[in-house]
CSV table of C-alpha atoms in Angstrom, one decimal:
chain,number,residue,atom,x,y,z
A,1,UNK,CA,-42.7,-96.7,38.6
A,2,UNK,CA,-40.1,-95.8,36.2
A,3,UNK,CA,-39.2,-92.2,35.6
A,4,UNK,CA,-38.3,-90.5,33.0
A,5,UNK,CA,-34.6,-90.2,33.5
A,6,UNK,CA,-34.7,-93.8,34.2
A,7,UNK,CA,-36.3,-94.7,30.9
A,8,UNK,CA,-33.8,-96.3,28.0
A,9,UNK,CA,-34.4,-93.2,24.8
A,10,UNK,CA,-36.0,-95.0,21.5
A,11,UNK,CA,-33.7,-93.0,19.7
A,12,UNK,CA,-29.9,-91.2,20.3
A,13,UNK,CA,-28.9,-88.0,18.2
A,14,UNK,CA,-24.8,-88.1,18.4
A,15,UNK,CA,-24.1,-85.0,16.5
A,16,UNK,CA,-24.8,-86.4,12.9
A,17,UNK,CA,-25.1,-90.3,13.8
A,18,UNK,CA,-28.9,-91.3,14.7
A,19,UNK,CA,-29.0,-94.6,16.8
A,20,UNK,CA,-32.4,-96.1,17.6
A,21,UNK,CA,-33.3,-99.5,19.4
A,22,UNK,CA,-30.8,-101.8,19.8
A,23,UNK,CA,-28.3,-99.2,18.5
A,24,UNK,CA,-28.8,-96.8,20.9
A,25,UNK,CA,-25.4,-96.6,23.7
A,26,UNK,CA,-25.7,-95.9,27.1
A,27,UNK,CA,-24.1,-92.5,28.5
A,28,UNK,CA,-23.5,-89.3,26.3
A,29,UNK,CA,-20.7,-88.2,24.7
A,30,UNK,CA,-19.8,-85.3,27.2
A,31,UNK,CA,-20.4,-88.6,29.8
A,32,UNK,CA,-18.0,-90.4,28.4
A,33,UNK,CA,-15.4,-88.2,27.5
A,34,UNK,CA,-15.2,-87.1,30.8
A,35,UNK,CA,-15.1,-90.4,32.5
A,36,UNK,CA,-11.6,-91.4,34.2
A,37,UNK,CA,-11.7,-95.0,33.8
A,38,UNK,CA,-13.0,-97.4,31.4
A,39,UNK,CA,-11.3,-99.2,29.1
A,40,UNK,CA,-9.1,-97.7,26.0
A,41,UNK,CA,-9.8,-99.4,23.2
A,42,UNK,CA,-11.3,-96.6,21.7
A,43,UNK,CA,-8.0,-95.5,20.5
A,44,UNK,CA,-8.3,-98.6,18.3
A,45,UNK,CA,-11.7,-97.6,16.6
A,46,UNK,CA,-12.4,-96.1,13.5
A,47,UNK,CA,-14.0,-92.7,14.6
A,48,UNK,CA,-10.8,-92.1,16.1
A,49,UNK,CA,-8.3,-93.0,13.4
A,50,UNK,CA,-10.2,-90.4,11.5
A,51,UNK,CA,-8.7,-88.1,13.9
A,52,UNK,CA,-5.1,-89.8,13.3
A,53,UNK,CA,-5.8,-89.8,9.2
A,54,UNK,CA,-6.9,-85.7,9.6
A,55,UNK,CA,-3.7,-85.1,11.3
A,56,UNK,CA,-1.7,-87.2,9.2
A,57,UNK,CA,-3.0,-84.5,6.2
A,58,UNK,CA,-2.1,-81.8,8.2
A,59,UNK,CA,0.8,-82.7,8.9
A,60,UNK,CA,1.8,-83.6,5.5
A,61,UNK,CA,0.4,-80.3,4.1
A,62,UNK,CA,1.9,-78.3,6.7
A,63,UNK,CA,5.7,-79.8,5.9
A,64,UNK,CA,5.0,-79.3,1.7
A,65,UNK,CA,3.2,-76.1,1.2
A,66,UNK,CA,6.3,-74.0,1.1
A,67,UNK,CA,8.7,-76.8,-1.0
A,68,UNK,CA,7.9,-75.1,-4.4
A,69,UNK,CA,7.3,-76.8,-7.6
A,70,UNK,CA,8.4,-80.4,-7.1
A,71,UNK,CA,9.1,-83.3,-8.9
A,72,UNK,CA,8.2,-87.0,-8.0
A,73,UNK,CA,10.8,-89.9,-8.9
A,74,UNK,CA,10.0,-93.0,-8.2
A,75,UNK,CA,11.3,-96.9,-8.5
A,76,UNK,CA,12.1,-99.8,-6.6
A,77,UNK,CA,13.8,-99.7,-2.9
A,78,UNK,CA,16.0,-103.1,-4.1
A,79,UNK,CA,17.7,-101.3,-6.6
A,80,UNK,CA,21.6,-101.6,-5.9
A,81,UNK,CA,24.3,-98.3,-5.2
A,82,UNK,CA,26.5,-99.2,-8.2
A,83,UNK,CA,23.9,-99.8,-10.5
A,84,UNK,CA,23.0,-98.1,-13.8
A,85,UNK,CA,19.8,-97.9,-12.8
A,86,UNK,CA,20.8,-96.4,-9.0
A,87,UNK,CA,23.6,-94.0,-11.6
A,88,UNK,CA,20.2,-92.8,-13.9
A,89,UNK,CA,18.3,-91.8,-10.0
A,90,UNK,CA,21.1,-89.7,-8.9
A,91,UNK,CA,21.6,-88.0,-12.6
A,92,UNK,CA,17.8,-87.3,-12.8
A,93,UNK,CA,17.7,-86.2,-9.1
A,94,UNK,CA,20.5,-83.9,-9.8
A,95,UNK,CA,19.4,-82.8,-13.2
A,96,UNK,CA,15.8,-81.6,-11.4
A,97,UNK,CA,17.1,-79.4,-8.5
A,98,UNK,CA,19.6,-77.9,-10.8
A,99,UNK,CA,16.3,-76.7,-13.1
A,100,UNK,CA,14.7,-75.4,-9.7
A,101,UNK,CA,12.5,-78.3,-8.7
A,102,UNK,CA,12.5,-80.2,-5.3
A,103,UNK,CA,12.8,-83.2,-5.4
A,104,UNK,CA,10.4,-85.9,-4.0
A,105,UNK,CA,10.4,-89.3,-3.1
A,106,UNK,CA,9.0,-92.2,-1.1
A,107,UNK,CA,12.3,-91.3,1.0
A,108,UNK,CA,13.7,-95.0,1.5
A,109,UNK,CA,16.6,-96.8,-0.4
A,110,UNK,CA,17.2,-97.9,-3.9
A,111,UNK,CA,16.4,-95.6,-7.0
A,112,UNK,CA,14.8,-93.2,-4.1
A,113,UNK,CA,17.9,-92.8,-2.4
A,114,UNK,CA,19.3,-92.2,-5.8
A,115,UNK,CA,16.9,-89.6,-6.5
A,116,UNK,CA,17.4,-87.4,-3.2
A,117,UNK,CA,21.1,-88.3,-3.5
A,118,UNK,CA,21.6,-86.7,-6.9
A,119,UNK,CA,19.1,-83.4,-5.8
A,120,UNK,CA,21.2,-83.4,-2.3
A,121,UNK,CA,24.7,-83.5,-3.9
A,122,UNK,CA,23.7,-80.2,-6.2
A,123,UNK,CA,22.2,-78.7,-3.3
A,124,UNK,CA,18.7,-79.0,-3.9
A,125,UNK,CA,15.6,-79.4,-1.8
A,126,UNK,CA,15.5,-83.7,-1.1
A,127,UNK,CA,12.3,-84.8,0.3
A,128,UNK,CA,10.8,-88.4,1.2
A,129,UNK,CA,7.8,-89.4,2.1
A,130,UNK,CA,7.9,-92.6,3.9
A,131,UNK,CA,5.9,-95.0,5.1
A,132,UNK,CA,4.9,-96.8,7.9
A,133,UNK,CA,5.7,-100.6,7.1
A,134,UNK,CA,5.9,-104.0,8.9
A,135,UNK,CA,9.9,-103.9,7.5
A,136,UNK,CA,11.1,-100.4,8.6
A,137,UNK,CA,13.2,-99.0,6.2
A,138,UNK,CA,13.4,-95.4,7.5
A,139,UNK,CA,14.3,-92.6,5.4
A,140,UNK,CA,17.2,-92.3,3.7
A,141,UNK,CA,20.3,-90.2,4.5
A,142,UNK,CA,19.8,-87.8,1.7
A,143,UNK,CA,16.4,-86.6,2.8
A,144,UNK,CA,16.4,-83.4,4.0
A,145,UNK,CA,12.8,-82.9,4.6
A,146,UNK,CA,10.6,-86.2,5.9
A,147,UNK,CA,7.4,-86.7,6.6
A,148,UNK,CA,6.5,-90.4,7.7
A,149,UNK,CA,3.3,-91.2,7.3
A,150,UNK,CA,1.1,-94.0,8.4
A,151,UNK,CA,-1.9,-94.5,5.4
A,152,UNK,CA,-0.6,-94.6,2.1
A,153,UNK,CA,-3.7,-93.1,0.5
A,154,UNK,CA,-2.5,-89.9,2.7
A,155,UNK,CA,1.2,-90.1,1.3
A,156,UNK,CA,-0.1,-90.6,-2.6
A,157,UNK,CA,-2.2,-87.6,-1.9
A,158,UNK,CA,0.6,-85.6,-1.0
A,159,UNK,CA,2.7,-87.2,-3.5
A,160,UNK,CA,0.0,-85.3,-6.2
A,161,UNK,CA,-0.4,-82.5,-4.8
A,162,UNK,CA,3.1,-81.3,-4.6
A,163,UNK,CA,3.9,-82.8,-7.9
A,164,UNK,CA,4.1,-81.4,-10.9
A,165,UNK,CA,4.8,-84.7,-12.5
A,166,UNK,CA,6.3,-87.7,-11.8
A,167,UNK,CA,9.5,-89.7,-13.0
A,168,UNK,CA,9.1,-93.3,-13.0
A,169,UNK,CA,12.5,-95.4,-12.5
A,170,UNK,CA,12.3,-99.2,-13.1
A,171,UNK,CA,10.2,-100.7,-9.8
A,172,UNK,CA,8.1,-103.4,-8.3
A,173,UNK,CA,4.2,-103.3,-7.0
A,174,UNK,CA,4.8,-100.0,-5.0
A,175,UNK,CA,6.2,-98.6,-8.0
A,176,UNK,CA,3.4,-99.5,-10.6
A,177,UNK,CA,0.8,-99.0,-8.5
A,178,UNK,CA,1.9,-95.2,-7.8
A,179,UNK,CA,2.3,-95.3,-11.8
A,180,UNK,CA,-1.0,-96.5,-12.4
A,181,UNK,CA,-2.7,-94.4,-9.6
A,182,UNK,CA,-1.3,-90.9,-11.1
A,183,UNK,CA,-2.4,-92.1,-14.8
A,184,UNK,CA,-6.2,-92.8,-13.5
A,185,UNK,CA,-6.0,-89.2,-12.1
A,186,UNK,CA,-5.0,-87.8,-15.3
A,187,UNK,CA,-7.3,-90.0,-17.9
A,188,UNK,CA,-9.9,-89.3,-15.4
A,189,UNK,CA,-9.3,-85.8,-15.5
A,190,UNK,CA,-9.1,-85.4,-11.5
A,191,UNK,CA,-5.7,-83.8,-12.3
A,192,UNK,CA,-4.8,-81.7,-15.3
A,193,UNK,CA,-1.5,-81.3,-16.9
A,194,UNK,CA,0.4,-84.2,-15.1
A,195,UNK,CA,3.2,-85.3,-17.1
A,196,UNK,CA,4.2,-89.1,-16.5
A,197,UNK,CA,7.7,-90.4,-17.7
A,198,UNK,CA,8.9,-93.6,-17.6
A,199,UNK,CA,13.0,-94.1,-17.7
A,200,UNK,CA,14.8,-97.5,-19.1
A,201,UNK,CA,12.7,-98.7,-22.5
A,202,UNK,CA,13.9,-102.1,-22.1
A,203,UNK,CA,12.7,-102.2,-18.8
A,204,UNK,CA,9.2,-101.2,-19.4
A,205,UNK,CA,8.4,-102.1,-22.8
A,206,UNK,CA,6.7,-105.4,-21.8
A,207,UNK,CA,4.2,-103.0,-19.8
A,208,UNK,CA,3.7,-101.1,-23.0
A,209,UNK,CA,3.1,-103.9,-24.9
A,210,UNK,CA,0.7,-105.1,-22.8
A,211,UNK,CA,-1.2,-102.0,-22.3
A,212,UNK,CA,-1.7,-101.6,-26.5
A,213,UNK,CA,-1.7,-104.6,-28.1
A,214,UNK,CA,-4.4,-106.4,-25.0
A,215,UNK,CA,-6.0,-103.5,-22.9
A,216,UNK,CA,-6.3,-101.2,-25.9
A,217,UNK,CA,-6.9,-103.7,-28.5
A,218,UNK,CA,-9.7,-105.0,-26.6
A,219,UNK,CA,-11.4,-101.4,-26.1
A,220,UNK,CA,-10.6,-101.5,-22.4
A,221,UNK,CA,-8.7,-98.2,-22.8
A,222,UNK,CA,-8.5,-95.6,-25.6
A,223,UNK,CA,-5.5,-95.8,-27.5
A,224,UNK,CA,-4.6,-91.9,-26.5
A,225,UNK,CA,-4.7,-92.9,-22.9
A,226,UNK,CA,-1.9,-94.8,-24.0
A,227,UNK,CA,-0.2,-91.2,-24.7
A,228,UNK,CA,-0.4,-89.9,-21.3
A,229,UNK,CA,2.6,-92.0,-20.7
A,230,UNK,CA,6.1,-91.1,-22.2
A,231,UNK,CA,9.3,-93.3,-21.7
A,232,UNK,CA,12.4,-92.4,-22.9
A,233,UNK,CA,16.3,-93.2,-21.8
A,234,UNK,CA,17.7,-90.1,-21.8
A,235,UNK,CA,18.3,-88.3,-18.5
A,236,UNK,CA,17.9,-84.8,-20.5
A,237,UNK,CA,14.8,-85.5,-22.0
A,238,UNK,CA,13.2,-87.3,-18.7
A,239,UNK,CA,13.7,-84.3,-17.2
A,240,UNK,CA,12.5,-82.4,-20.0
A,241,UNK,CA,9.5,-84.0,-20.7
A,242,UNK,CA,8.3,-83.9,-17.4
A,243,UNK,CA,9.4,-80.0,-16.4
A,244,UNK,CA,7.9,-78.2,-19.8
């Protein structure tokens, strides 16, 4: 006869998780977490890399709460030292620390080395935020706070939240798709007062082209969420536009 301890339990309460039937796992999760042996995969599994994401937030609010009011710049790592481009970074980094706002960038080379460079070199506060990539890159030698971080939904979070705008140099896919995330955020309303500047016309009229005479000429965007974006080539009035 089978007792009751010995019978397999129709259904399993694991805090807010019900399993029944052929859900159900064997052991508790006391039981298992007190087990010395068995294998450690679990490390691997997605209940825990909630764990790792949480921490990855705290960490990352933990570093930024006290950097101030910050800017973001942003543009492509394969952007060369020498460069008019790399020459614009370093003005506009050094242009924003020397109006009282940090700096912030994805922290690895190119225009975001240019950035930090210019908010270093006028003794500002330079921060990256890296990321975790299959091509390490590491942060560059201007940062002076860095916080790597291993889900990029975690580091565009941050990117917002201790942004009071962002500065957008000329980039590739990393760079329009941060673009394109913070405009969603505004047009959607998630975030208010957000100011978005693009820097080199030549560069991104194409884009602009695009976005009015297709995407808003076919009603797939209203024309003034074409004005959340500015672009201008002025250092001055980048930085104007996106500190007022």
């Amino acid at each position: 006869m089978t007792s009751a301890a010995e019978q397999e339990p129709h259904e399993q309460r694991l805090g807010a998780v019900v399993r029944r039937r052929g859900q159900v796992q064997p052991g508790t999760t006391d039981q298992r977490l007190l087990e010395s042996t068995g294998p450690s995969d679990f490390i691997h599994r997605d209940p825990w890399r909630v764990m790792r994401i949480q921490s990855e937030f705290v960490e990352g609010f933990g570093a930024l709460a006290e950097v101030g009011p910050g800017i973001s710049v942003f543009g492509s790592a394969r952007t060369h030292e020498g460069s008019p481009e790399y020459a614009a970074g370093v003005a506009i980094g050094r242009a924003l620390a020397e109006a009282g706002f940090a700096v912030i960038t994805g922290g690895g080379p190119g225009a975001m080395e240019a950035a930090n460079r210019g908010a270093y070199e006028a003794g500002g506060t330079s921060v990256g935020l890296g990321i975790e990539l299959p091509f390490e890159q590491g942060l560059n030698q201007y940062v002076d706070l860095g916080v790597n971080f291993r889900y990029f939904f975690v580091r565009k979070t941050c990117f917002v939240k201790y942004s009071q705008g962002f500065v957008v140099l000329p980039g590739g896919m990393g760079t329009l798709d941060e673009l394109f995330e913070a405009v969603t955020l505004v047009q959607t309303r998630k975030v208010t007062r957000f100011p978005i500047v693009l820097y080199g016309s030549a560069y991104w009229a194409g884009l602009l082209e695009w976005l009015k005479n297709t995407v808003a000429a076919e009603g797939k965007v209203a024309p003034a969420d074409l004005d959340l974006i500015q672009v201008t080539d002025d250092v001055d009035e980048a930085v104007a536009l996106v500190t007022k």
